[in-house]
Coordinates of C-alpha atoms and ligand atoms in Angstrom, one line a residue:
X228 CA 25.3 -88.7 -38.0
X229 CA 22.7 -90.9 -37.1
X230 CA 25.3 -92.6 -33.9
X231 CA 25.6 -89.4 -32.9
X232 CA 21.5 -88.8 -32.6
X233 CA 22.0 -92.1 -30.0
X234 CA 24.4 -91.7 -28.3
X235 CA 23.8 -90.1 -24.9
X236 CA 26.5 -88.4 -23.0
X237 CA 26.3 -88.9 -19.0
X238 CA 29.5 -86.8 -18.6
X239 CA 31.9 -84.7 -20.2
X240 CA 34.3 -86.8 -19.9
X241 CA 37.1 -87.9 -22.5
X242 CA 37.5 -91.7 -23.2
X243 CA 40.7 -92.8 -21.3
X244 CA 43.2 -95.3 -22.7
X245 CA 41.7 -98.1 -20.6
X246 CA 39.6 -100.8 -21.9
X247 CA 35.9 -100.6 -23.1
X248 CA 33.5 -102.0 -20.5
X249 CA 29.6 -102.5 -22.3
X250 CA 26.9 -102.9 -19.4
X251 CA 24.3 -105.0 -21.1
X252 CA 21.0 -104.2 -19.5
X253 CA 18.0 -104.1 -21.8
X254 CA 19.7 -105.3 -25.2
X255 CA 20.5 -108.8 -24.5
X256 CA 22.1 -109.9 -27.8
X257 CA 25.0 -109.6 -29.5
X258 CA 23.0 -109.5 -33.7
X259 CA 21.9 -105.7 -34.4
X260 CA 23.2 -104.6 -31.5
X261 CA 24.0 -100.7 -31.4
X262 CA 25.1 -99.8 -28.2
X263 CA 27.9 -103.0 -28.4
X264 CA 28.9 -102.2 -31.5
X265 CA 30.0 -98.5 -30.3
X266 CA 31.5 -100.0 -28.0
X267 CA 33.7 -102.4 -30.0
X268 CA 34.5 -99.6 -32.2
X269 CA 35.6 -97.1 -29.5
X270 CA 37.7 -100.4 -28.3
X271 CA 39.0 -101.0 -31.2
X272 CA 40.0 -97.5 -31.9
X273 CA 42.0 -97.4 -28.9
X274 CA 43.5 -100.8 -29.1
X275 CA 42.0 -102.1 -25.5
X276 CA 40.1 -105.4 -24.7
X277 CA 36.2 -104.9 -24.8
X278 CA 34.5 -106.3 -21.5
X279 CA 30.9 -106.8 -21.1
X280 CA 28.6 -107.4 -18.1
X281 CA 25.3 -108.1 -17.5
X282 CA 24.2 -107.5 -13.2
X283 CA 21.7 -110.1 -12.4
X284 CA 19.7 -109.2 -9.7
X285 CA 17.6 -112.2 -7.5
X286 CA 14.5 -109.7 -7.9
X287 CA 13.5 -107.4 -10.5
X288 CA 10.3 -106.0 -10.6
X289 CA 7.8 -108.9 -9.6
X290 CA 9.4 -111.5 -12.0
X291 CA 9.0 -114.9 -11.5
X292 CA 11.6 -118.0 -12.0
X293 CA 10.0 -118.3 -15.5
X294 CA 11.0 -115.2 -17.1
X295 CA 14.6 -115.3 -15.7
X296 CA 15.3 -119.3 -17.0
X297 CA 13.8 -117.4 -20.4
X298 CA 16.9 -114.4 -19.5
X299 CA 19.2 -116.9 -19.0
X300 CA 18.7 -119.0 -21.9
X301 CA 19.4 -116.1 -23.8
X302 CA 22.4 -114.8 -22.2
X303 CA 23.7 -118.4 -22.3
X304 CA 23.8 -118.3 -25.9
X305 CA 25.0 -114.4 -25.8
X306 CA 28.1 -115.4 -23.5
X307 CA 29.1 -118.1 -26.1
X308 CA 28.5 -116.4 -29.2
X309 CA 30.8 -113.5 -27.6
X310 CA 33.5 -115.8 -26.9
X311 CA 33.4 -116.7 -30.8
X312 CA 34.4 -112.9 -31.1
X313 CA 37.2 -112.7 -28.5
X314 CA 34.9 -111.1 -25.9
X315 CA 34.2 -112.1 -22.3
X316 CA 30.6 -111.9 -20.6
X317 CA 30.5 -111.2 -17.1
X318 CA 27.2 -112.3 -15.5
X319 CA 27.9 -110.9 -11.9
X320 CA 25.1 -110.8 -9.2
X321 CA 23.9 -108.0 -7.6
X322 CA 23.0 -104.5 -7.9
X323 CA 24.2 -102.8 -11.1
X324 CA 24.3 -99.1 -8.8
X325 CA 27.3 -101.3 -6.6
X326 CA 29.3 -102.9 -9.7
X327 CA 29.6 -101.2 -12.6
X328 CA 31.5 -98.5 -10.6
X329 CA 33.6 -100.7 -9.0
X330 CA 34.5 -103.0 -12.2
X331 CA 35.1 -99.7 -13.9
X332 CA 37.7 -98.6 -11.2
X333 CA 39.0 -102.6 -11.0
X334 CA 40.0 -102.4 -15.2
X335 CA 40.9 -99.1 -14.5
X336 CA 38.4 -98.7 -18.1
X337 CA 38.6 -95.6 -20.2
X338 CA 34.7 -95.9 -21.5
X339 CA 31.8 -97.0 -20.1
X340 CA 29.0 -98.1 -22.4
X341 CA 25.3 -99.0 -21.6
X342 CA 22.1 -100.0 -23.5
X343 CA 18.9 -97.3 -23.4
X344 CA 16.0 -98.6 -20.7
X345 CA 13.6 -95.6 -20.0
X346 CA 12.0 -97.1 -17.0
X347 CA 12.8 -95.5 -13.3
X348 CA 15.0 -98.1 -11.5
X349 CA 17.2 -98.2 -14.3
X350 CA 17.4 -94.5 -14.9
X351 CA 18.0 -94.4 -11.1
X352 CA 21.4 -96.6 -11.7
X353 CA 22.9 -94.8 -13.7
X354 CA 22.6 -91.6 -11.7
X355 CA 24.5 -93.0 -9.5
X356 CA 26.7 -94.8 -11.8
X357 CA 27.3 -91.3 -13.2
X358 CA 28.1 -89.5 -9.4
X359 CA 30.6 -92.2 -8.5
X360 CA 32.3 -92.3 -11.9
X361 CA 35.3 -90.1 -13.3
X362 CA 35.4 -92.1 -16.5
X363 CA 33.7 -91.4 -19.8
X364 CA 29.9 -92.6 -19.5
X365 CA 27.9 -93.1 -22.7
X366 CA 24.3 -94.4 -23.5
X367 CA 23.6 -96.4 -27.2
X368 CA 19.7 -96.2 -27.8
X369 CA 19.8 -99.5 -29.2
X370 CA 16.6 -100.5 -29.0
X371 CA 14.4 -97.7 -30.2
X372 CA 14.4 -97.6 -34.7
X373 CA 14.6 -93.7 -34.3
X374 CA 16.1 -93.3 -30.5
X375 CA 14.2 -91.5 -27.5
X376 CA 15.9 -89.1 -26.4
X377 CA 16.6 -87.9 -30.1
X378 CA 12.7 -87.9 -31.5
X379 CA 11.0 -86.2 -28.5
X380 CA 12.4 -84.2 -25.6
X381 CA 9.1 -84.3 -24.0
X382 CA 6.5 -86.9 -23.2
X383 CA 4.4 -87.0 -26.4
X384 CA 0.4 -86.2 -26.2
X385 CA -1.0 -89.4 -28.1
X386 CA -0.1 -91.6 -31.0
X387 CA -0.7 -88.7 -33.9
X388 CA 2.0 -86.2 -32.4
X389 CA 4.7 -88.8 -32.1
X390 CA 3.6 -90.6 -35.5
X391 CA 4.0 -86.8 -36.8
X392 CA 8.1 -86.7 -35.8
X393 CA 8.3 -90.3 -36.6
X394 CA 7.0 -90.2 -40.5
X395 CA 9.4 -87.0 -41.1
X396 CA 12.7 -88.8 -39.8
X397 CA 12.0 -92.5 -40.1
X398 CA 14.1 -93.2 -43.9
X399 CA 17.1 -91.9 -42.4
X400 CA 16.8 -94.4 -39.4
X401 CA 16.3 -97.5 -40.9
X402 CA 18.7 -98.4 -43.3
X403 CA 19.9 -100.9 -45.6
X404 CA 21.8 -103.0 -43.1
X405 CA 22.8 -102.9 -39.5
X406 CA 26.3 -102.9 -38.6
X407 CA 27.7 -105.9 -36.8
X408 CA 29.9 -107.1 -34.0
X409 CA 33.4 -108.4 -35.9
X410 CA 36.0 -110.7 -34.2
X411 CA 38.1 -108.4 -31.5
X412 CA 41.2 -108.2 -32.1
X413 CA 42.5 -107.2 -28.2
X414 CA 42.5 -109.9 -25.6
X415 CA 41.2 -109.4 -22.0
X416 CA 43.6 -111.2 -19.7
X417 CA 41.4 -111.6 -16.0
X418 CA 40.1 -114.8 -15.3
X419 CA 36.7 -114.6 -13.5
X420 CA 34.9 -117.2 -11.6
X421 CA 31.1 -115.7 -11.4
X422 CA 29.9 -117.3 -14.5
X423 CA 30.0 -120.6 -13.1
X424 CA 27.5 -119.7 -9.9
X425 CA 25.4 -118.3 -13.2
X426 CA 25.8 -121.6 -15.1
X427 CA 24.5 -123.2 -12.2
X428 CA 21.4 -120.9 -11.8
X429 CA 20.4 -121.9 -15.5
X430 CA 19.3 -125.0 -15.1
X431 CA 17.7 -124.2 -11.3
X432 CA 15.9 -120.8 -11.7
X433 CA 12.8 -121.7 -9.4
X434 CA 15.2 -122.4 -6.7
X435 CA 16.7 -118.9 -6.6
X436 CA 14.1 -116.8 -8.0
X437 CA 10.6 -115.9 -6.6
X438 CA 8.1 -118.8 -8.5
X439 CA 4.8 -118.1 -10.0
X440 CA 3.2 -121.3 -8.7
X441 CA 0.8 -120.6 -11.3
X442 CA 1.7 -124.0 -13.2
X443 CA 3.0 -121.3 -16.5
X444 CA 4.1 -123.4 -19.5
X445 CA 6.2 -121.4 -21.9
X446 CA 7.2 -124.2 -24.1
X447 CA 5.7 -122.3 -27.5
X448 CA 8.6 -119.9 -27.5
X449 CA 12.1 -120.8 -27.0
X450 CA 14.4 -118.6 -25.3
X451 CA 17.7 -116.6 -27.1
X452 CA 18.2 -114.7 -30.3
X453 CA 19.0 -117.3 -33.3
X454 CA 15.0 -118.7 -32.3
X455 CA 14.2 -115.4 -32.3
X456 CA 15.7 -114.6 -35.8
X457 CA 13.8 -118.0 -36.9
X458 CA 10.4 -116.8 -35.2
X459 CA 10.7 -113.3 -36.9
X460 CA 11.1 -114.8 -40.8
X461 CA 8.3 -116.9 -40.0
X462 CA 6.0 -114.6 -39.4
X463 CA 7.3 -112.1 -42.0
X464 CA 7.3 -115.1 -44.8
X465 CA 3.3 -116.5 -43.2
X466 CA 2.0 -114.7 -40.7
X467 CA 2.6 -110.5 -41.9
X468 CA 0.4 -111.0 -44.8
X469 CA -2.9 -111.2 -42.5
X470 CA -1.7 -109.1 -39.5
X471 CA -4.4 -106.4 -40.7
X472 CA -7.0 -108.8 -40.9
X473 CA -6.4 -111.0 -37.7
X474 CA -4.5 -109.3 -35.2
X475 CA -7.8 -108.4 -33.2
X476 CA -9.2 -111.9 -33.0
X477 CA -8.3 -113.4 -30.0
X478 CA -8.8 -117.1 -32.0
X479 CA -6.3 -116.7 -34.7
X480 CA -2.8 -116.4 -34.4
X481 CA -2.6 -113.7 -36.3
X482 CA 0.0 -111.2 -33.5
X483 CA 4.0 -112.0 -34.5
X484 CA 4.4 -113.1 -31.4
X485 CA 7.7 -111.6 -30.8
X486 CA 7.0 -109.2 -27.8
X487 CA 9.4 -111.5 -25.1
X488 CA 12.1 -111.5 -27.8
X489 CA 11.3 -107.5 -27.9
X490 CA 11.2 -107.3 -24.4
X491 CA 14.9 -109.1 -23.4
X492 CA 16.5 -107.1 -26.1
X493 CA 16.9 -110.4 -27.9
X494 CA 15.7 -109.6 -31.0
X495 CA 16.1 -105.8 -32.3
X496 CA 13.5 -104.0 -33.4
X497 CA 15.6 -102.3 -36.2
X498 CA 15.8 -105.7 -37.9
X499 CA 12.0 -106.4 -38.1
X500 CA 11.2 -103.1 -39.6
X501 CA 14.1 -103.6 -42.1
X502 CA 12.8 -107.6 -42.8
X503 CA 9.1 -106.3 -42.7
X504 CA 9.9 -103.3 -45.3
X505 CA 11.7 -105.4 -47.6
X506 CA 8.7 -108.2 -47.3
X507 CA 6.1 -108.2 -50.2
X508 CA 3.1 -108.2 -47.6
X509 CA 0.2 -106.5 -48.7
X510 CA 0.6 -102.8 -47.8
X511 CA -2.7 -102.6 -45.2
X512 CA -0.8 -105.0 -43.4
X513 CA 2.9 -103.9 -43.6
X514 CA 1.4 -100.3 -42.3
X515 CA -0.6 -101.5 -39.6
X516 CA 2.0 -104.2 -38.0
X517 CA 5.0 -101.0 -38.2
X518 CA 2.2 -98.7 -36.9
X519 CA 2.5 -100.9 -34.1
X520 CA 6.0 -102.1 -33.5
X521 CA 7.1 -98.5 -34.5
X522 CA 5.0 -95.8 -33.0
X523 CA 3.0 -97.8 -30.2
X524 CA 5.9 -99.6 -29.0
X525 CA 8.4 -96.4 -29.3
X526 CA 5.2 -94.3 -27.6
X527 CA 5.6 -96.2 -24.8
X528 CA 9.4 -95.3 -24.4
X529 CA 8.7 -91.8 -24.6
X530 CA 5.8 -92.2 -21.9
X531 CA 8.4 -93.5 -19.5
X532 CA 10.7 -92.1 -20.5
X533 CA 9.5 -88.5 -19.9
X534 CA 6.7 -89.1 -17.3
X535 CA 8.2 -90.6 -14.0
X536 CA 4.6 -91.5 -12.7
X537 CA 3.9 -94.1 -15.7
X538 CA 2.9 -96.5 -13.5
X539 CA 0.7 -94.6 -11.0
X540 CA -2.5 -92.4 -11.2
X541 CA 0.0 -89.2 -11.2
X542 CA 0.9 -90.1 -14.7
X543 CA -2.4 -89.7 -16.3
X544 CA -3.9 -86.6 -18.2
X545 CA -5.5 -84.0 -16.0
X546 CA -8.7 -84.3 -17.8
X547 CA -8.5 -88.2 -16.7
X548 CA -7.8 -87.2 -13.2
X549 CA -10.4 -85.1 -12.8
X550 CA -13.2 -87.1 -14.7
X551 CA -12.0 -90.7 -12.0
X552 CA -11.8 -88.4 -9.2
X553 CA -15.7 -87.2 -10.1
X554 CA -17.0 -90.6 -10.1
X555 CA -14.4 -92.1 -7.1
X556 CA -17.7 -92.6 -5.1
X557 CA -19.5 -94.6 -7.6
X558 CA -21.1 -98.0 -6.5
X559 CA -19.0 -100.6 -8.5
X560 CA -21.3 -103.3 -9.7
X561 CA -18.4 -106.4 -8.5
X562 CA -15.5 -105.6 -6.1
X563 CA -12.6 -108.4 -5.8
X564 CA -9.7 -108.4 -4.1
X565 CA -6.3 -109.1 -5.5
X566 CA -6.7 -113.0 -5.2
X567 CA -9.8 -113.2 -7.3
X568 CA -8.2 -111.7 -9.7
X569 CA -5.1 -113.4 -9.5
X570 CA -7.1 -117.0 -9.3
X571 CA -9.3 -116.0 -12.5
X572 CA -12.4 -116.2 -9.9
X573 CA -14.2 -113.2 -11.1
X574 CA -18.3 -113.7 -12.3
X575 CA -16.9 -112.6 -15.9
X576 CA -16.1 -116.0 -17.8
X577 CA -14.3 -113.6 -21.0
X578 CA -11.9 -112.0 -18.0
X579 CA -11.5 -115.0 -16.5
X580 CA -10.6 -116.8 -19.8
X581 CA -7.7 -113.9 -20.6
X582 CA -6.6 -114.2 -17.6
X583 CA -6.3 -117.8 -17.7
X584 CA -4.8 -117.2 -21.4
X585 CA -2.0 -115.4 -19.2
X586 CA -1.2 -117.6 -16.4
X587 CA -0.6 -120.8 -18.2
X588 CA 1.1 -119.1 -21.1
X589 CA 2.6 -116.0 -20.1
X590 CA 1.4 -114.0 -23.0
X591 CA -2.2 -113.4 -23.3
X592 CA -3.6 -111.4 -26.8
X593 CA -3.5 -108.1 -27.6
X594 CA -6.8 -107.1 -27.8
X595 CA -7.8 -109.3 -24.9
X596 CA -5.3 -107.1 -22.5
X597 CA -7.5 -103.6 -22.7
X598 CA -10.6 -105.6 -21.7
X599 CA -8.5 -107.3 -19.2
X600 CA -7.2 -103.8 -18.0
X601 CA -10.6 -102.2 -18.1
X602 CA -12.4 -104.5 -16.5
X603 CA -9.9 -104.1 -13.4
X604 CA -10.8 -100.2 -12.9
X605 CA -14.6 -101.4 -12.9
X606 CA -14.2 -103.9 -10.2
X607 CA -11.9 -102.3 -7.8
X608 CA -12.4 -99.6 -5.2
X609 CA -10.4 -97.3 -6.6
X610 CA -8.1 -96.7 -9.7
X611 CA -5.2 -96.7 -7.7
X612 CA -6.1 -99.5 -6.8
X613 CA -6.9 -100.8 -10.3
X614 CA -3.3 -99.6 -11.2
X615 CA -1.6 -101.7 -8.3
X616 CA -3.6 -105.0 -9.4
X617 CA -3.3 -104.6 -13.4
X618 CA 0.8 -103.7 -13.0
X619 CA 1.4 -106.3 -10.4
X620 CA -0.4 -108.9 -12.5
X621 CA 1.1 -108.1 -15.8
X622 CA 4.4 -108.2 -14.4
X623 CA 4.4 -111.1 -12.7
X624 CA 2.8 -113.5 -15.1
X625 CA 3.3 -111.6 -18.7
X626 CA 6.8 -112.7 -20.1
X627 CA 6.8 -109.7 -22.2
X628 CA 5.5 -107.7 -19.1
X629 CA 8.0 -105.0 -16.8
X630 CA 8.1 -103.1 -20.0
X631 CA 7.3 -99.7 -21.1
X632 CA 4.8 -101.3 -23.3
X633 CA 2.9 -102.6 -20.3
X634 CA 3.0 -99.6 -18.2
X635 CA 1.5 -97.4 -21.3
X636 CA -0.9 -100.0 -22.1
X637 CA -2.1 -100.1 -18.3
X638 CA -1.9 -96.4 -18.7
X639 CA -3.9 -96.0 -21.6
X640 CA -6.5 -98.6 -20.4
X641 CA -7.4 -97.3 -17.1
X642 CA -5.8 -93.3 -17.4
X643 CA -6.6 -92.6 -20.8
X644 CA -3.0 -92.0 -21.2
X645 CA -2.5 -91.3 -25.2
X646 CA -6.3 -91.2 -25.6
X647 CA -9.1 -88.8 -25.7
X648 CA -12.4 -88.4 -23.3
X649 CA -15.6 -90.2 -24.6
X650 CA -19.2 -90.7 -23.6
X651 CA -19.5 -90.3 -19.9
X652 CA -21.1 -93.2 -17.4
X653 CA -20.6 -94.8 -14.2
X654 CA -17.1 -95.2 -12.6
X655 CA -15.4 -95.2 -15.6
X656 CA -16.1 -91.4 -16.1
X657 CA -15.4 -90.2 -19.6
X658 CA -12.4 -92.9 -19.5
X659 CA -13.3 -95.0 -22.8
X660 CA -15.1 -98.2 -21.6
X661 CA -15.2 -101.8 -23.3
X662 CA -17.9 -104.2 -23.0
X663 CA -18.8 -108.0 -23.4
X664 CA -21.0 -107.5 -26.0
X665 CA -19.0 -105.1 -27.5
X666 CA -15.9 -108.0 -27.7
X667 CA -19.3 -110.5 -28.9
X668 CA -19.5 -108.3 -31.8
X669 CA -15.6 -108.1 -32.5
X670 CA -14.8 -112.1 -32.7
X671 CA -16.6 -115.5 -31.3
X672 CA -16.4 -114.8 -27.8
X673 CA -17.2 -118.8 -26.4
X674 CA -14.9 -120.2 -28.4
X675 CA -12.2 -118.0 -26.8
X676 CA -13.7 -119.1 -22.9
X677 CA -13.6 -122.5 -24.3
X678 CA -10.2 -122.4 -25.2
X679 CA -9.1 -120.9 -22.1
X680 CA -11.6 -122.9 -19.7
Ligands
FAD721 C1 -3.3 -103.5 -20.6 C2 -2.1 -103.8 -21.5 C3 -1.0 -104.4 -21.1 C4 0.1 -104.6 -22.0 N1 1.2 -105.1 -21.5 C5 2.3 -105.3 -22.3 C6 3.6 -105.8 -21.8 O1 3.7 -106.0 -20.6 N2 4.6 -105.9 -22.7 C7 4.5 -105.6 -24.0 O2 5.4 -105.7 -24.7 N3 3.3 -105.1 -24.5 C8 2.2 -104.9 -23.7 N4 1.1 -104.4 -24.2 C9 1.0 -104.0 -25.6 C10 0.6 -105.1 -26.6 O3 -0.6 -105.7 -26.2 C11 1.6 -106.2 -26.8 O4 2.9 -105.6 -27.1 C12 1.3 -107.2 -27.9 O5 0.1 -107.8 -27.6 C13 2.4 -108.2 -27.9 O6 2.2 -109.3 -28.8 P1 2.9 -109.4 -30.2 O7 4.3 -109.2 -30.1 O8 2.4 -110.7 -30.7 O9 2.3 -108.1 -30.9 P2 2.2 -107.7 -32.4 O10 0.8 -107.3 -32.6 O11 2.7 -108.7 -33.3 O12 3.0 -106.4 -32.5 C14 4.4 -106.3 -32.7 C15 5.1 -105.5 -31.7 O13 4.6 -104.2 -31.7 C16 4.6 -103.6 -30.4 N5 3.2 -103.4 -30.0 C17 2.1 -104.0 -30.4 N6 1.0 -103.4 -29.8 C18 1.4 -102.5 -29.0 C19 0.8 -101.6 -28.1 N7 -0.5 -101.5 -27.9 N8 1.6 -100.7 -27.4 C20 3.0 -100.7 -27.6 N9 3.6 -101.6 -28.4 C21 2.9 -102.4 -29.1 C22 5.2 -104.7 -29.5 O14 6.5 -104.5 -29.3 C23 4.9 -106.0 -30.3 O15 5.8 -107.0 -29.9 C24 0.0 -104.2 -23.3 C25 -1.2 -103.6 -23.8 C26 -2.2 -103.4 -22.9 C27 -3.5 -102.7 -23.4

């Protein structure tokens, strides 16, 4: 019942006799894995090999060398735990539109597979995927605890409708375990050469991918799912307990720090829920960290996945329109340019310091990122503009960043996307505004610019 519920059908098509190809896009692991898991099964239940390929493209989305060595890692370690089980990884360059149809027609496959990835360029694939294909085309949700498509079949006002589906249906999607990948019992024959240009790429990313030159150091997280399992029981065993409490101060390390691993599909989001449930965590914090990881995070999905202008000022609320548009002609009190912001040159030393947080580690905290975004539609021209600047930012320098989770959380910052209209002032409009002073009152503000200075 509940496969059924994720499973999404991109043809009518029958499952030929051919092998099982899985195209692993967003769900880069092979623990907790949905979508490869229906695809053993359907492999195994017509006796056929089970292939599965991952397209690497040179760009993605304004990512730098840094977040593709973290990829890579992790696909390393997915290509050699799949060879434990009898399945081949193919790591082929290039644009997934171009090769999944023609390595379907190649292994003359009976079912394609893919992972679920709400955001436009991927959705855009697999249209075409789906035009040029006559064989059976199916989508896992693997990556959602209750799936997308299934919860919602329309872009969700704010937090309290989705939370409203999500409370009614949520016992029946997580359960007591999560089926696994077993050892495959059907061979593929092919040889293929293209992992060994991707072997090569691992150790050299900065050469073939764009590089930050921002000097990012990302040695406090290590890359690939068995340090992401390790990461998660730590913070369920020490850090859950004080999530409640902690989570807003910039100073503490009180976030899981698991968004990259959430990001490259390398940990799934199922198994923290299930791990966090079982946890004996004080309730307060249990509630508020799977308020978080359940309904923010599967928000963001649904904001993507049913509003194709998440990342633009199309996408917000009427009422948000309207109120920016009102106060468009505003005198803004600073105006940078890109390069300001980008160098952390800005007369704001608490801005300056998140964004510093950001460039040298590639993750800056939660609560500083609303400020960050805020602060962005105050000092540009326009909230177009502010858009451009906060996306292009985020998803060059965030490792967790090109995610729904970033383009709602941009959304919500400078649109008011999932929020409501509040006191009305100067540029920001009835957009709700944050403040130094405000962020003074919330935790110790200079020890946060002297940490970041
Ligand atoms: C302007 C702005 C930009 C953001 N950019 C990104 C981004 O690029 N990538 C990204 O993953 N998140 C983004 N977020 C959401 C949130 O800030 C991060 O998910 C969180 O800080 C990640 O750290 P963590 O894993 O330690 O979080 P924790 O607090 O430990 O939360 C656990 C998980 O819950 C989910 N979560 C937490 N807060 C949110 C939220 N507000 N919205 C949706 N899901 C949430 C994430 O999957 C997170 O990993 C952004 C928020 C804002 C306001």
């Amino acid at each position: 019942m509940i496969d059924q519920e994720r499973i999404h059908r991109y043809n009518n098509t029958p499952p030929g006799p051919g092998p099982v190809i899985y195209w692993m896009q967003r769900d880069q692991r092979i623990m907790d894995n949905r979508a490869l898991v229906y695809a053993q099964k359907k492999a195994i239940e017509k006796r056929q090999p089970l292939l599965v390929v991952f397209c690497l493209l040179p760009e993605f989305l304004d990512a730098t060398g840094l977040q593709f060595q973290f990829m890579l890692k992790g696909l390393n370690e997915v290509l050699a735990s799949l060879g434990k089980k009898n399945i081949s990884l193919l790591i082929l360059k290039g644009e997934p539109d171009q090769i999944i149809p023609e390595l379907v027609r190649r292994h003359d496959a009976g079912l394609l597979v893919s992972d679920f990835n709400p955001l436009r360029i991927v959705q855009g694939w697999k249209n075409v995927i789906m035009k040029q294909l006559n064989t059976a085309f199916h989508e896992v949700d693997a990556h959602n605890i209750i799936p997308a498509r299934f919860i919602s079949k329309k872009a969700e006002f704010s937090a309290f409708t989705l939370r409203r589906k999500i409370e009614k249906t949520l016992d029946t999607f997580i359960p007591e375990e999560i089926p696994q990948l077993v050892n495959h019992p059907f061979t593929q024959q092919k040889a293929w050469i293209e992992n060994d240009a991707f072997l090569s790429l691992l150790y050299k990313p900065e050469k073939d991918f764009p590089s930050s030159q921002s000097g990012q150091n990302i040695s406090w997280i290590k890359p690939g799912e068995i340090a992401a399992m390790g990461a998660m029981k730590q913070f369920i065993c020490q850090g859950i307990d004080e999530y409640s409490i902690l989570r807003n101060d910039p100073n503490e390390p009180g976030q899981s720090g698991l968004s990259p691993y959430l990001h490259f599909g390398q940990l799934s989001a199922e198994r923290i829920a299930l791990e966090a449930k079982k946890s004996d965590a004080s309730t307060g914090s249990k509630k508020a960290f799977l308020e978080e990881l359940i309904v923010r995070r599967e928000l963001a999905d649904n904001f993507c996945l049913y509003n194709p202008a998440y990342d633009s000022f199309e996408g917000f609320h009427s009422w948000a329109k309207s109120t920016l548009n009102k106060h468009r002609g505003d005198i803004r009190e600073f105006l940078y340019e890109l390069p300001v912001f980008e160098l952390a040159k800005t007369h704001d030393p608490l801005w300056n310091a998140a964004q510093k947080e950001m460039l040298s580690t590639g993750k800056m905290h939660g609560f500083m990122r609303m400020y960050w975004a805020k602060k962005i539609l105050g000092w540009t021209a326009s909230p177009e503009e502010a858009m451009a600047v906060a996306i292009y930012l985020n998803d060059k320098y965030e490792l967790d960043g090109r995610d729904p989770n970033g383009y709602a959380g941009i959304a919500w910052s400078i649109g008011g996307v999932h929020d409501r209209p509040w006191g009305e002032r100067p540029v920001f409009g009835t957009i709700r505004y944050m403040n130094f002073q405000g962020c003074r009152r919330k935790f110790n503000v200079d020890k946060y610019i002297q940490a970041w200075t």
